[in-house]
Coordinates of C-alpha atoms in Angstrom, one line a residue:
X1 CA 17.9 -2.3 -5.8
X2 CA 20.8 -1.3 -3.6
X3 CA 20.1 -1.9 0.1
X4 CA 19.4 1.0 2.4
X5 CA 22.1 1.9 4.9
X6 CA 21.8 3.0 8.5
X7 CA 21.5 6.7 7.6
X8 CA 18.7 5.9 5.2
X9 CA 16.9 3.9 7.8
X10 CA 17.3 6.7 10.4
X11 CA 16.0 9.2 7.9
X12 CA 13.0 7.0 7.1
X13 CA 12.2 6.3 10.7
X14 CA 12.3 10.0 11.5
X15 CA 9.9 10.6 8.6
X16 CA 7.6 7.8 9.7
X17 CA 7.4 9.2 13.2
X18 CA 6.7 12.8 12.0
X19 CA 5.9 12.9 8.2
X20 CA 5.3 16.6 8.2
X21 CA 8.8 17.4 9.4
X22 CA 10.7 19.7 7.0
X23 CA 14.1 18.8 5.5
X24 CA 15.8 21.3 7.9
X25 CA 14.0 19.8 10.9
X26 CA 15.0 16.3 9.8
X27 CA 18.6 17.4 9.4
X28 CA 18.7 18.9 12.9
X29 CA 17.0 15.8 14.4
X30 CA 19.5 13.5 12.8
X31 CA 22.6 15.6 13.1
X32 CA 23.1 15.8 9.3
X33 CA 23.5 18.7 7.0
X34 CA 20.4 19.9 5.1
X35 CA 22.1 19.0 1.8
X36 CA 22.8 15.5 2.9
X37 CA 19.2 15.0 3.9
X38 CA 18.0 16.5 0.6
X39 CA 20.3 14.3 -1.4
X40 CA 19.3 11.2 0.5
X41 CA 15.6 11.9 0.0
X42 CA 16.2 12.4 -3.7
X43 CA 18.0 9.0 -3.9
X44 CA 15.3 7.3 -1.9
X45 CA 12.6 8.8 -4.2
X46 CA 14.6 7.6 -7.3
X47 CA 14.7 4.1 -5.8
X48 CA 10.9 4.2 -5.4
X49 CA 11.2 3.8 -1.6
X50 CA 8.3 6.3 -1.1
X51 CA 4.7 5.2 -1.7
X52 CA 2.0 7.5 -3.0
X53 CA 0.5 10.1 -0.7
X54 CA -3.0 8.6 -1.3
X55 CA -2.1 5.7 1.0
X56 CA -2.7 8.1 3.9
X57 CA -6.2 9.1 2.9
X58 CA -8.9 7.3 5.0
X59 CA -11.6 6.0 2.6
X60 CA -14.2 6.3 5.4
X61 CA -13.8 10.1 5.1
X62 CA -14.7 9.8 1.4
X63 CA -18.0 8.1 2.2
X64 CA -16.9 4.4 1.9
X65 CA -17.2 2.8 5.4
X66 CA -17.1 -0.8 4.3
X67 CA -13.9 -2.6 3.3
X68 CA -14.0 -6.1 1.7
X69 CA -11.5 -8.5 0.2
X70 CA -12.5 -10.3 -2.9
X71 CA -10.7 -13.5 -3.7
X72 CA -10.8 -13.8 -7.5
X73 CA -10.4 -17.1 -9.4
X74 CA -9.4 -16.5 -13.0
X75 CA -8.4 -18.1 -16.3
X76 CA -4.6 -17.6 -16.1
X77 CA -4.2 -16.8 -19.8
X78 CA -6.4 -13.7 -19.3
X79 CA -4.7 -12.4 -16.2
X80 CA -3.3 -9.2 -17.8
X81 CA -6.7 -8.2 -19.2
X82 CA -8.5 -9.1 -16.0
X83 CA -6.0 -7.0 -14.1
X84 CA -6.7 -4.0 -16.3
X85 CA -10.5 -4.5 -16.0
X86 CA -10.3 -4.7 -12.2
X87 CA -8.1 -1.6 -12.1
X88 CA -10.8 0.3 -14.0
X89 CA -13.2 -0.2 -11.1
X90 CA -12.9 3.0 -8.9
X91 CA -13.7 1.2 -5.6
X92 CA -10.8 -1.2 -6.0
X93 CA -8.0 0.3 -3.9
X94 CA -5.5 -2.6 -4.1
X95 CA -5.1 -5.9 -5.9
X96 CA -2.4 -8.6 -5.4
X97 CA -1.6 -11.7 -7.4
X98 CA -1.5 -14.4 -4.8
X99 CA -0.8 -18.1 -4.3
X100 CA -3.3 -20.5 -2.8
X101 CA -6.9 -21.1 -3.8
X102 CA -7.5 -17.7 -5.4
X103 CA -5.4 -16.0 -8.1
X104 CA -6.0 -12.3 -7.2
X105 CA -6.8 -10.7 -3.8
X106 CA -8.7 -7.4 -4.4
X107 CA -9.3 -4.9 -1.6
X108 CA -12.4 -2.8 -2.2
X109 CA -14.3 -0.1 -0.4
X110 CA -18.1 0.3 -0.5
X111 CA -20.9 2.6 0.7
X112 CA -23.0 -0.3 2.1
X113 CA -23.8 -4.0 1.5
X114 CA -25.8 -3.2 -1.7
X115 CA -22.9 -1.2 -3.1
X116 CA -20.5 -4.1 -2.3
X117 CA -22.9 -6.4 -4.2
X118 CA -22.7 -4.1 -7.2
X119 CA -18.9 -3.9 -7.0
X120 CA -18.6 -7.7 -6.7
X121 CA -20.8 -8.0 -9.8
X122 CA -18.4 -5.7 -11.7
X123 CA -15.5 -7.9 -10.8
X124 CA -17.4 -11.1 -11.8
X125 CA -18.3 -9.5 -15.1
X126 CA -14.6 -9.2 -16.1
X127 CA -13.9 -11.5 -19.0
X128 CA -11.9 -14.4 -17.6
X129 CA -13.1 -14.3 -14.0
X130 CA -14.5 -17.6 -13.1
X131 CA -15.7 -16.9 -9.6
X132 CA -15.3 -14.7 -6.5
X133 CA -15.3 -15.2 -2.8
X134 CA -15.9 -12.1 -0.8
X135 CA -15.0 -11.4 2.8
X136 CA -16.2 -8.3 4.7
X137 CA -13.5 -6.7 6.8
X138 CA -14.8 -6.3 10.4
X139 CA -12.0 -4.0 11.5
X140 CA -8.3 -3.2 10.9
X141 CA -6.3 -5.0 13.5
X142 CA -2.8 -4.1 12.4
X143 CA -2.7 -1.0 10.1
X144 CA -0.1 -0.7 7.3
X145 CA 3.2 0.0 9.0
X146 CA 7.0 -0.1 8.4
X147 CA 8.2 1.5 11.6
X148 CA 9.1 -1.9 13.3
X149 CA 11.2 -2.8 10.3
X150 CA 13.0 0.6 10.3
X151 CA 13.6 0.3 14.1
X152 CA 15.2 -3.1 13.5
X153 CA 17.7 -1.5 11.1
X154 CA 19.2 -2.6 7.8
X155 CA 19.5 -6.3 7.1
X156 CA 22.9 -7.8 6.6
X157 CA 24.0 -8.3 3.0
X158 CA 23.1 -11.7 1.6

């Protein structure tokens, strides 16, 4: 992926600060033409810089007030199938392959402790899962953010 330049970073920072701003408003704010902003946004989208809109939906508003992290220990040769099985569980909102004691870190949401127990059971039931360790999130201390990175600016080429 080609690195982002200063104009891209300025555009992304403006969008991060006010995501509802129109292309025309972004152009005015940044001192660029509307066509330049439109073209840059199209390039950024093509480079998969933008994440899905659903990242901005609060799961509490959907009726899932509990968030938990399930550390999943798996049989490595079954990792692809396990990933597919975990992805089929609706309450799984993210999953990462990780290093360390566990193999997969799964972020889930639940209605209550009983629901979390049910979800944990679904993960454990996936063929190739050896065991799970579950941690209940007590509160989000640093929410997902990229603004500090954008404010720092583009990294020098390596």
